[in-house]
Each structure stands twice: as C-alpha cells, then as structure tokens.
Short mmCIF file of N, CA and C in Angstrom, two decimals:
data_model
loop_
_atom_site.label_atom_id
_atom_site.label_comp_id
_atom_site.label_asym_id
_atom_site.label_seq_id
_atom_site.Cartn_x
_atom_site.Cartn_y
_atom_site.Cartn_z
N MET A 195 -4.89 -3.02 -16.98
CA MET A 195 -5.23 -4.10 -18.02
C MET A 195 -3.80 -5.07 -18.11
N SER A 196 -4.07 -6.15 -17.96
CA SER A 196 -2.87 -7.03 -17.86
C SER A 196 -2.27 -7.57 -19.49
N LYS A 197 -1.26 -7.43 -19.56
CA LYS A 197 -0.57 -7.91 -20.75
C LYS A 197 0.23 -9.31 -20.78
N LEU A 198 0.40 -9.83 -19.77
CA LEU A 198 1.04 -11.05 -19.81
C LEU A 198 -0.03 -12.19 -19.66
N THR A 199 0.41 -13.30 -20.41
CA THR A 199 -0.55 -14.55 -20.16
C THR A 199 0.67 -15.72 -19.67
N PRO A 200 -0.11 -16.65 -19.11
CA PRO A 200 0.81 -17.84 -18.75
C PRO A 200 1.60 -18.39 -19.73
N LYS A 201 0.95 -18.51 -20.96
CA LYS A 201 1.69 -19.13 -22.12
C LYS A 201 2.96 -18.11 -22.56
N LEU A 202 2.71 -16.79 -22.66
CA LEU A 202 3.81 -15.94 -22.97
C LEU A 202 4.90 -15.94 -21.74
N VAL A 203 4.51 -15.89 -20.46
CA VAL A 203 5.36 -15.92 -19.69
C VAL A 203 6.43 -17.14 -19.83
N LYS A 204 5.85 -18.24 -19.98
CA LYS A 204 6.56 -19.49 -19.94
C LYS A 204 7.72 -19.42 -21.18
N ALA A 205 7.30 -18.71 -22.50
CA ALA A 205 7.89 -18.70 -23.59
C ALA A 205 9.11 -17.63 -23.52
N LEU A 206 8.75 -16.62 -22.91
CA LEU A 206 9.72 -15.66 -22.85
C LEU A 206 11.39 -16.23 -22.57
N SER A 207 12.08 -15.61 -23.53
CA SER A 207 13.66 -16.30 -23.59
C SER A 207 14.53 -15.10 -23.87
N GLU A 208 14.03 -13.83 -23.88
CA GLU A 208 14.88 -12.61 -24.10
C GLU A 208 15.05 -11.95 -22.71
N PRO A 209 16.08 -11.66 -22.39
CA PRO A 209 16.45 -10.71 -21.00
C PRO A 209 15.59 -9.47 -21.23
N GLY A 210 15.24 -8.95 -19.96
CA GLY A 210 14.55 -7.78 -19.82
C GLY A 210 13.33 -7.57 -18.96
N SER A 211 12.79 -6.60 -19.03
CA SER A 211 11.49 -6.44 -18.14
C SER A 211 10.28 -6.49 -18.88
N TYR A 212 9.24 -7.25 -18.43
CA TYR A 212 8.15 -7.36 -19.26
C TYR A 212 6.94 -6.93 -18.16
N GLN A 213 6.06 -5.84 -18.72
CA GLN A 213 5.11 -5.30 -17.67
C GLN A 213 3.78 -6.09 -17.93
N ASP A 214 3.33 -6.24 -16.72
CA ASP A 214 1.97 -7.11 -16.70
C ASP A 214 0.78 -5.77 -16.51
N GLY A 215 1.36 -4.78 -15.81
CA GLY A 215 0.36 -3.77 -15.77
C GLY A 215 0.32 -3.38 -14.17
N ARG A 216 0.00 -2.09 -13.87
CA ARG A 216 -0.23 -1.64 -12.15
C ARG A 216 0.59 -2.15 -11.44
N GLY A 217 1.99 -2.03 -12.09
CA GLY A 217 3.23 -2.22 -11.10
C GLY A 217 3.92 -3.69 -11.29
N LEU A 218 3.16 -4.56 -11.49
CA LEU A 218 3.56 -5.99 -11.75
C LEU A 218 4.57 -6.08 -13.08
N GLN A 219 5.70 -6.66 -12.70
CA GLN A 219 6.75 -7.00 -13.91
C GLN A 219 7.27 -8.45 -13.61
N LEU A 220 7.85 -8.97 -14.69
CA LEU A 220 8.39 -10.22 -14.93
C LEU A 220 9.92 -9.76 -15.47
N ARG A 221 10.76 -9.99 -14.51
CA ARG A 221 12.12 -9.69 -14.97
C ARG A 221 12.91 -10.95 -15.45
N VAL A 222 13.50 -10.89 -16.72
CA VAL A 222 14.20 -12.03 -17.08
C VAL A 222 15.63 -11.62 -17.12
N SER A 223 16.34 -12.50 -16.53
CA SER A 223 17.86 -12.12 -16.45
C SER A 223 18.90 -12.53 -17.52
N ALA A 224 20.07 -12.32 -17.55
CA ALA A 224 20.85 -12.86 -18.78
C ALA A 224 20.89 -14.30 -18.85
N GLN A 225 20.77 -14.69 -17.60
CA GLN A 225 20.87 -16.34 -17.34
C GLN A 225 19.26 -16.86 -17.62
N LEU A 226 18.38 -16.14 -18.08
CA LEU A 226 16.96 -16.53 -18.48
C LEU A 226 16.16 -17.06 -17.05
N ARG A 227 16.73 -16.55 -15.93
CA ARG A 227 15.99 -16.77 -14.68
C ARG A 227 14.94 -15.57 -14.51
N LYS A 228 13.83 -15.98 -14.33
CA LYS A 228 12.69 -15.20 -14.40
C LYS A 228 12.22 -14.80 -12.94
N SER A 229 11.71 -13.70 -12.66
CA SER A 229 11.40 -13.23 -11.36
C SER A 229 10.34 -12.13 -11.27
N TRP A 230 9.36 -12.31 -10.51
CA TRP A 230 8.35 -11.14 -10.41
C TRP A 230 8.95 -10.20 -9.58
N VAL A 231 8.37 -8.85 -9.96
CA VAL A 231 8.88 -7.81 -9.01
C VAL A 231 7.53 -6.79 -9.19
N PHE A 232 7.07 -6.30 -7.97
CA PHE A 232 6.14 -5.38 -7.79
C PHE A 232 6.83 -3.87 -7.48
N ARG A 233 6.53 -2.97 -8.44
CA ARG A 233 6.89 -1.64 -8.22
C ARG A 233 5.95 -0.65 -7.98
N TYR A 234 6.18 0.24 -6.91
CA TYR A 234 5.30 1.22 -6.58
C TYR A 234 5.92 2.40 -6.07
N MET A 235 5.15 3.50 -6.00
CA MET A 235 5.78 4.72 -5.41
C MET A 235 5.01 5.09 -3.99
N MET A 236 5.88 5.48 -2.98
CA MET A 236 5.12 5.76 -1.74
C MET A 236 6.14 6.85 -1.24
N ASN A 237 5.32 7.88 -0.63
CA ASN A 237 6.05 9.16 -0.03
C ASN A 237 7.33 9.65 -1.02
N GLY A 238 6.61 9.52 -2.34
CA GLY A 238 7.67 10.17 -3.26
C GLY A 238 8.88 9.42 -3.78
N ARG A 239 8.94 8.22 -3.18
CA ARG A 239 10.05 7.32 -3.52
C ARG A 239 9.53 6.08 -4.26
N ARG A 240 10.27 5.57 -5.10
CA ARG A 240 10.07 4.29 -5.89
C ARG A 240 10.58 3.25 -5.27
N HIS A 241 9.83 2.12 -4.96
CA HIS A 241 10.13 0.77 -4.44
C HIS A 241 9.79 -0.35 -5.26
N ASP A 242 10.86 -1.43 -5.38
CA ASP A 242 10.82 -2.60 -6.11
C ASP A 242 10.59 -3.68 -4.86
N LEU A 243 9.49 -4.40 -5.06
CA LEU A 243 9.48 -5.41 -4.00
C LEU A 243 9.45 -6.83 -4.81
N SER A 244 10.23 -7.79 -4.28
CA SER A 244 10.31 -9.19 -5.01
C SER A 244 9.06 -9.83 -4.45
N VAL A 245 8.49 -10.47 -5.47
CA VAL A 245 7.20 -11.14 -5.30
C VAL A 245 7.64 -12.68 -5.19
N GLY A 246 8.61 -13.21 -6.14
CA GLY A 246 9.33 -14.59 -6.14
C GLY A 246 9.46 -14.85 -7.57
N SER A 247 10.17 -15.93 -7.76
CA SER A 247 10.78 -16.55 -8.82
C SER A 247 9.67 -17.30 -9.71
N TYR A 248 9.74 -17.36 -11.05
CA TYR A 248 8.78 -18.09 -11.93
C TYR A 248 9.78 -19.31 -12.22
N PRO A 249 9.22 -20.59 -12.22
CA PRO A 249 7.60 -20.93 -12.19
C PRO A 249 7.21 -21.46 -10.82
N ALA A 250 7.95 -20.89 -9.61
CA ALA A 250 7.47 -21.14 -8.26
C ALA A 250 6.24 -20.31 -7.90
N VAL A 251 6.44 -19.12 -8.55
CA VAL A 251 5.24 -18.28 -8.27
C VAL A 251 4.74 -17.97 -9.74
N SER A 252 3.43 -18.71 -9.88
CA SER A 252 2.83 -18.28 -11.27
C SER A 252 2.33 -17.01 -11.52
N LEU A 253 2.03 -16.62 -12.64
CA LEU A 253 1.34 -15.36 -12.86
C LEU A 253 0.24 -15.06 -12.19
N ARG A 254 -0.72 -16.05 -11.94
CA ARG A 254 -1.91 -15.77 -11.03
C ARG A 254 -1.52 -15.36 -9.60
N GLU A 255 -0.57 -16.15 -9.13
CA GLU A 255 0.00 -15.88 -7.84
C GLU A 255 0.42 -14.49 -7.72
N ALA A 256 1.35 -14.03 -8.80
CA ALA A 256 1.85 -12.99 -8.67
C ALA A 256 0.95 -11.66 -8.80
N ARG A 257 0.07 -11.83 -9.47
CA ARG A 257 -1.16 -10.91 -9.61
C ARG A 257 -1.82 -10.79 -8.20
N LEU A 258 -2.13 -11.88 -7.52
CA LEU A 258 -2.72 -11.74 -6.35
C LEU A 258 -1.97 -11.12 -5.22
N ALA A 259 -0.53 -11.53 -5.08
CA ALA A 259 0.45 -10.82 -4.48
C ALA A 259 0.31 -9.20 -4.60
N ALA A 260 0.47 -8.77 -5.95
CA ALA A 260 0.33 -7.36 -6.45
C ALA A 260 -0.86 -6.71 -5.84
N ASP A 261 -1.85 -7.34 -5.83
CA ASP A 261 -3.16 -6.93 -5.19
C ASP A 261 -3.11 -6.38 -3.90
N LYS A 262 -2.43 -7.71 -3.18
CA LYS A 262 -2.47 -7.49 -1.74
C LYS A 262 -1.65 -6.36 -1.29
N TYR A 263 -0.35 -6.11 -2.10
CA TYR A 263 0.34 -5.09 -1.81
C TYR A 263 -0.34 -3.80 -2.08
N ARG A 264 -1.00 -3.57 -3.33
CA ARG A 264 -1.90 -2.39 -3.44
C ARG A 264 -2.85 -2.00 -2.47
N LEU A 265 -3.35 -2.97 -1.81
CA LEU A 265 -4.25 -2.54 -0.78
C LEU A 265 -3.52 -2.18 0.32
N GLU A 266 -2.47 -2.87 0.79
CA GLU A 266 -1.59 -2.39 1.88
C GLU A 266 -1.35 -0.90 1.64
N ILE A 267 -0.72 -0.50 0.36
CA ILE A 267 -0.47 0.95 -0.05
C ILE A 267 -1.57 1.82 0.23
N SER A 268 -2.72 1.36 -0.25
CA SER A 268 -4.09 2.27 -0.10
C SER A 268 -4.35 2.57 1.36
N ARG A 269 -3.92 1.75 2.25
CA ARG A 269 -4.10 1.90 3.61
C ARG A 269 -2.87 2.54 4.52
N GLY A 270 -2.05 3.15 3.55
CA GLY A 270 -0.73 3.62 4.19
C GLY A 270 0.40 2.89 4.70
N ILE A 271 0.28 1.38 4.40
CA ILE A 271 1.27 0.69 4.84
C ILE A 271 2.28 0.27 3.67
N ASN A 272 3.47 0.55 4.03
CA ASN A 272 4.50 0.35 3.06
C ASN A 272 4.87 -1.28 3.16
N PRO A 273 4.63 -1.86 2.03
CA PRO A 273 4.92 -3.37 2.15
C PRO A 273 6.29 -3.71 2.27
N VAL A 274 7.44 -2.95 1.75
CA VAL A 274 8.68 -3.15 2.01
C VAL A 274 9.01 -3.28 3.67
N LEU A 275 8.63 -2.17 4.16
CA LEU A 275 8.90 -1.95 5.63
C LEU A 275 8.20 -3.01 6.34
N GLU A 276 7.05 -3.33 5.91
CA GLU A 276 6.21 -4.37 6.54
C GLU A 276 6.97 -5.76 6.53
N ARG A 277 7.55 -6.01 5.44
CA ARG A 277 8.19 -7.20 5.35
C ARG A 277 9.47 -7.34 6.10
N ARG A 278 10.09 -6.24 6.12
CA ARG A 278 11.46 -6.01 7.08
C ARG A 278 11.06 -6.50 8.58
N LYS A 279 9.75 -5.55 9.05
CA LYS A 279 9.56 -5.85 10.27
C LYS A 279 9.41 -7.29 10.69
N GLU A 280 8.48 -7.87 9.56
CA GLU A 280 8.28 -9.48 9.80
C GLU A 280 9.50 -10.39 9.98
N ARG A 281 10.33 -9.84 9.14
CA ARG A 281 11.83 -10.82 9.08
C ARG A 281 12.41 -10.64 10.41
N GLU A 282 12.52 -9.25 10.91
CA GLU A 282 13.25 -8.92 12.15
C GLU A 282 12.43 -9.65 13.23
N GLY A 283 11.28 -9.76 13.38
CA GLY A 283 10.34 -10.24 14.42
C GLY A 283 10.74 -11.80 14.29
N LYS A 284 10.98 -12.37 13.25
CA LYS A 284 11.04 -13.81 13.24
C LYS A 284 12.51 -14.15 13.63
N SER A 285 13.32 -13.25 13.19
CA SER A 285 14.74 -13.59 13.64
C SER A 285 15.08 -13.23 15.18
N SER A 286 14.16 -12.42 15.76
CA SER A 286 14.52 -12.16 17.47
C SER A 286 13.67 -13.41 18.01
N GLN A 287 12.56 -13.89 17.33
CA GLN A 287 11.96 -15.08 17.91
C GLN A 287 12.83 -16.18 18.00
N THR A 288 13.67 -16.46 17.02
CA THR A 288 14.78 -17.26 16.75
C THR A 288 15.62 -17.26 17.82
N LEU A 289 16.27 -16.07 17.96
CA LEU A 289 17.37 -15.58 19.00
C LEU A 289 16.65 -15.99 20.29
N GLU A 290 15.28 -15.74 20.57
CA GLU A 290 14.92 -15.84 21.99
C GLU A 290 15.00 -17.27 22.45
N ALA A 291 14.72 -18.39 21.38
CA ALA A 291 14.63 -19.75 21.40
C ALA A 291 15.87 -20.18 21.57
N LYS A 292 17.11 -19.67 21.34
CA LYS A 292 18.37 -20.13 21.47
C LYS A 292 19.14 -19.94 22.76
N THR A 293 19.44 -20.84 23.61
CA THR A 293 20.10 -20.78 24.87
C THR A 293 21.51 -20.71 24.64
N PHE A 294 22.40 -19.96 25.78
CA PHE A 294 23.68 -20.14 25.72
C PHE A 294 24.26 -21.49 25.46
N GLN A 295 23.56 -22.27 26.34
CA GLN A 295 24.02 -23.70 26.48
C GLN A 295 23.96 -24.47 25.31
N THR A 296 22.70 -24.50 24.49
CA THR A 296 22.58 -25.00 23.26
C THR A 296 23.53 -24.60 22.17
N GLU A 297 23.84 -23.16 22.11
CA GLU A 297 24.70 -22.65 21.10
C GLU A 297 26.13 -22.97 21.41
N ALA A 298 26.35 -22.92 22.53
CA ALA A 298 27.99 -23.32 22.94
C ALA A 298 28.01 -24.83 22.73
N ALA A 299 27.17 -25.78 22.67
CA ALA A 299 27.29 -27.18 22.66
C ALA A 299 27.30 -27.26 21.16
N ARG A 300 26.62 -26.45 20.27
CA ARG A 300 26.75 -26.40 18.77
C ARG A 300 28.19 -25.99 18.26
N TYR A 301 28.53 -24.93 19.10
CA TYR A 301 29.88 -24.26 18.58
C TYR A 301 31.05 -25.60 18.85
N ILE A 302 31.10 -26.21 20.12
CA ILE A 302 31.85 -27.30 20.31
C ILE A 302 31.84 -28.30 19.12
N ARG A 303 30.73 -28.82 18.96
CA ARG A 303 30.52 -29.87 18.00
C ARG A 303 30.98 -29.51 16.63
N THR A 304 30.96 -28.29 16.33
CA THR A 304 31.31 -27.61 15.22
C THR A 304 32.87 -27.80 14.98
N HIS A 305 33.53 -27.17 16.01
CA HIS A 305 35.01 -26.96 16.03
C HIS A 305 35.73 -27.81 16.65
N SER A 306 35.24 -28.82 17.53
CA SER A 306 35.97 -29.87 18.24
C SER A 306 36.63 -30.82 17.38
N PRO A 307 36.21 -31.23 16.04
CA PRO A 307 37.01 -32.03 15.18
C PRO A 307 38.36 -31.52 14.84
N SER A 308 38.77 -30.21 14.96
CA SER A 308 40.06 -29.85 14.56
C SER A 308 40.86 -29.72 16.18
N TRP A 309 40.13 -30.08 17.23
CA TRP A 309 41.02 -29.89 18.42
C TRP A 309 41.33 -31.30 18.91
N SER A 310 42.32 -30.96 19.93
CA SER A 310 42.65 -32.37 20.60
C SER A 310 41.72 -32.91 21.49
N THR A 311 41.67 -34.15 21.74
CA THR A 311 40.57 -34.53 22.67
C THR A 311 40.58 -33.98 24.05
N LYS A 312 41.87 -33.55 24.73
CA LYS A 312 42.28 -32.91 25.66
C LYS A 312 41.58 -31.53 25.89
N HIS A 313 41.86 -30.70 24.56
CA HIS A 313 41.37 -29.26 24.60
C HIS A 313 39.87 -29.27 24.61
N SER A 314 39.37 -30.40 23.94
CA SER A 314 37.86 -30.30 23.84
C SER A 314 37.21 -30.68 24.97
N GLN A 315 37.75 -31.50 25.78
CA GLN A 315 37.23 -31.72 27.09
C GLN A 315 37.44 -30.69 28.20
N GLN A 316 38.65 -29.92 28.00
CA GLN A 316 38.66 -28.97 28.80
C GLN A 316 37.64 -27.63 28.69
N TRP A 317 37.16 -27.60 27.32
CA TRP A 317 36.25 -26.67 27.07
C TRP A 317 34.73 -27.01 27.71
N GLN A 318 34.56 -28.33 27.39
CA GLN A 318 33.12 -28.61 27.97
C GLN A 318 33.21 -28.62 29.40
N ASN A 319 34.22 -29.07 30.31
CA ASN A 319 34.38 -28.95 31.71
C ASN A 319 34.29 -27.46 32.07
N SER A 320 35.22 -26.71 31.57
CA SER A 320 35.12 -25.21 31.97
C SER A 320 33.76 -24.53 31.72
N LEU A 321 33.08 -24.97 30.57
CA LEU A 321 31.62 -24.32 30.42
C LEU A 321 30.81 -24.98 31.57
N ALA A 322 30.54 -26.07 31.71
CA ALA A 322 29.90 -26.82 32.64
C ALA A 322 29.88 -26.56 33.66
N LYS A 323 31.19 -26.17 34.50
CA LYS A 323 31.46 -25.72 35.80
C LYS A 323 31.22 -24.36 35.97
N HIS A 324 31.61 -23.46 35.10
CA HIS A 324 31.60 -22.01 35.53
C HIS A 324 30.48 -21.36 34.88
N VAL A 325 30.15 -21.49 33.53
CA VAL A 325 29.42 -20.68 32.75
C VAL A 325 28.00 -21.14 32.63
N PHE A 326 27.69 -22.28 32.48
CA PHE A 326 26.23 -22.80 32.29
C PHE A 326 25.49 -22.87 33.40
N PRO A 327 26.02 -22.80 34.58
CA PRO A 327 25.33 -22.54 35.98
C PRO A 327 24.80 -21.21 36.10
N VAL A 328 25.42 -20.24 35.33
CA VAL A 328 25.08 -18.86 35.48
C VAL A 328 24.18 -18.13 34.32
N ILE A 329 24.70 -18.80 33.08
CA ILE A 329 24.10 -18.08 32.00
C ILE A 329 23.65 -19.37 30.90
N GLY A 330 23.63 -20.64 31.25
CA GLY A 330 23.70 -21.67 30.33
C GLY A 330 22.10 -21.69 30.00
N SER A 331 21.04 -21.42 30.62
CA SER A 331 19.76 -21.54 30.28
C SER A 331 19.18 -20.24 29.88
N MET A 332 19.91 -19.08 29.49
CA MET A 332 19.36 -17.72 29.15
C MET A 332 19.52 -17.66 27.83
N PRO A 333 18.35 -17.24 27.24
CA PRO A 333 18.14 -17.00 26.01
C PRO A 333 19.31 -15.98 25.62
N LEU A 334 19.98 -16.17 24.41
CA LEU A 334 20.86 -15.29 23.79
C LEU A 334 20.56 -13.97 23.53
N ALA A 335 19.52 -13.51 23.55
CA ALA A 335 19.05 -12.18 23.25
C ALA A 335 18.88 -11.45 24.63
N GLN A 336 18.96 -12.21 25.75
CA GLN A 336 18.72 -11.79 27.08
C GLN A 336 20.27 -11.44 27.81
N ILE A 337 21.12 -12.13 27.24
CA ILE A 337 22.74 -12.09 27.71
C ILE A 337 23.31 -10.59 27.56
N ASP A 338 23.52 -9.90 28.84
CA ASP A 338 24.15 -8.72 28.44
C ASP A 338 25.45 -8.66 29.24
N THR A 339 26.39 -7.56 29.16
CA THR A 339 27.70 -7.53 29.61
C THR A 339 27.81 -7.83 31.06
N ASP A 340 26.79 -7.43 32.02
CA ASP A 340 26.88 -7.86 33.45
C ASP A 340 26.84 -9.28 33.53
N ASP A 341 26.01 -10.16 32.92
CA ASP A 341 26.16 -11.61 32.82
C ASP A 341 27.27 -12.33 32.59
N VAL A 342 28.04 -11.63 31.57
CA VAL A 342 29.27 -12.12 31.16
C VAL A 342 30.33 -11.79 32.12
N LEU A 343 30.28 -10.69 32.83
CA LEU A 343 31.22 -10.28 33.90
C LEU A 343 30.95 -11.21 35.18
N GLU A 344 29.75 -11.84 35.29
CA GLU A 344 29.41 -12.33 36.46
C GLU A 344 30.05 -13.87 36.31
N VAL A 345 30.31 -14.20 35.07
CA VAL A 345 30.82 -15.63 34.75
C VAL A 345 32.51 -15.46 34.68
N LEU A 346 32.97 -14.20 34.56
CA LEU A 346 34.50 -14.14 34.57
C LEU A 346 34.80 -13.93 35.98
#
C-alpha cells in the first residue's frame, strides 16, 4: 500500500523519513534535500540503496526502481553488490581505454604551467625517447613492475 502522492512529496518541508511502503522511503534532509532510498533485508542484514534525488527521480520512477530491486532480491541477487560490480566493471573499462602515453601527456599538460620551458621539454623528450617506445601504447591496467623495470 503506497502512502505518498506526487503532490505530498513536492510539499514535504520537514526533515525526516517518509515511508511509501514495501521498503521505499523519501528522506528529507535538514537542508530540505529529498532523496529516495530503498531499504531491504538480505542474508540477515539490512541494506539501504539510494534510488536517486527528488525531483530528478519522480515518485513513479522511484517505485519502478524499487520494484526492479525487489525482483532482483527474489532471485537471490543483492542489488547493492550488483551495483558495485557494475561500477567496478565500468572503472576497469575506463582504465583499459587509457594508455600510458595519453595519461603522461595529460599529466604534462596539467603540471607544465608551473615548470620552466626547459624542464617541460626535458620531460617530454625523455618520455618520447625512453618510455613511450616500450610502454606508451599499453593500457594502464596492463602495466606491471616488469614493464617499468624494462624502461629503467
């Protein structure tokens, strides 16, 4: 049984937790920021899962997300762990896409304004001559100690 309505959600101006039912709640902070949280029990532990901020996530969208999480739980899938796996997968994909050469160039661009022209040029020349031929095109995630030792 749902207790919240779109009109009520919009009008809430007191800090606290407001239950919609079946684990979905709207939390209103002292600064009156509103966020949706799905609370559930799995393997004897309570979990709170952020669904999003109101008004970016409407009451209807929050309910749909809670339904999706309930379905995952009924299949034995922990939504918190599933989200964590997704994030780790995305971060490792991002890391795979970054090569040493692109990140070294970014580092030099970021830090060279505080360096002398000569120092900046020395860095670029040293990397181009000694490092890039060996590990420049390698994804960062694949560079290991042996690769670094080969450059030294």
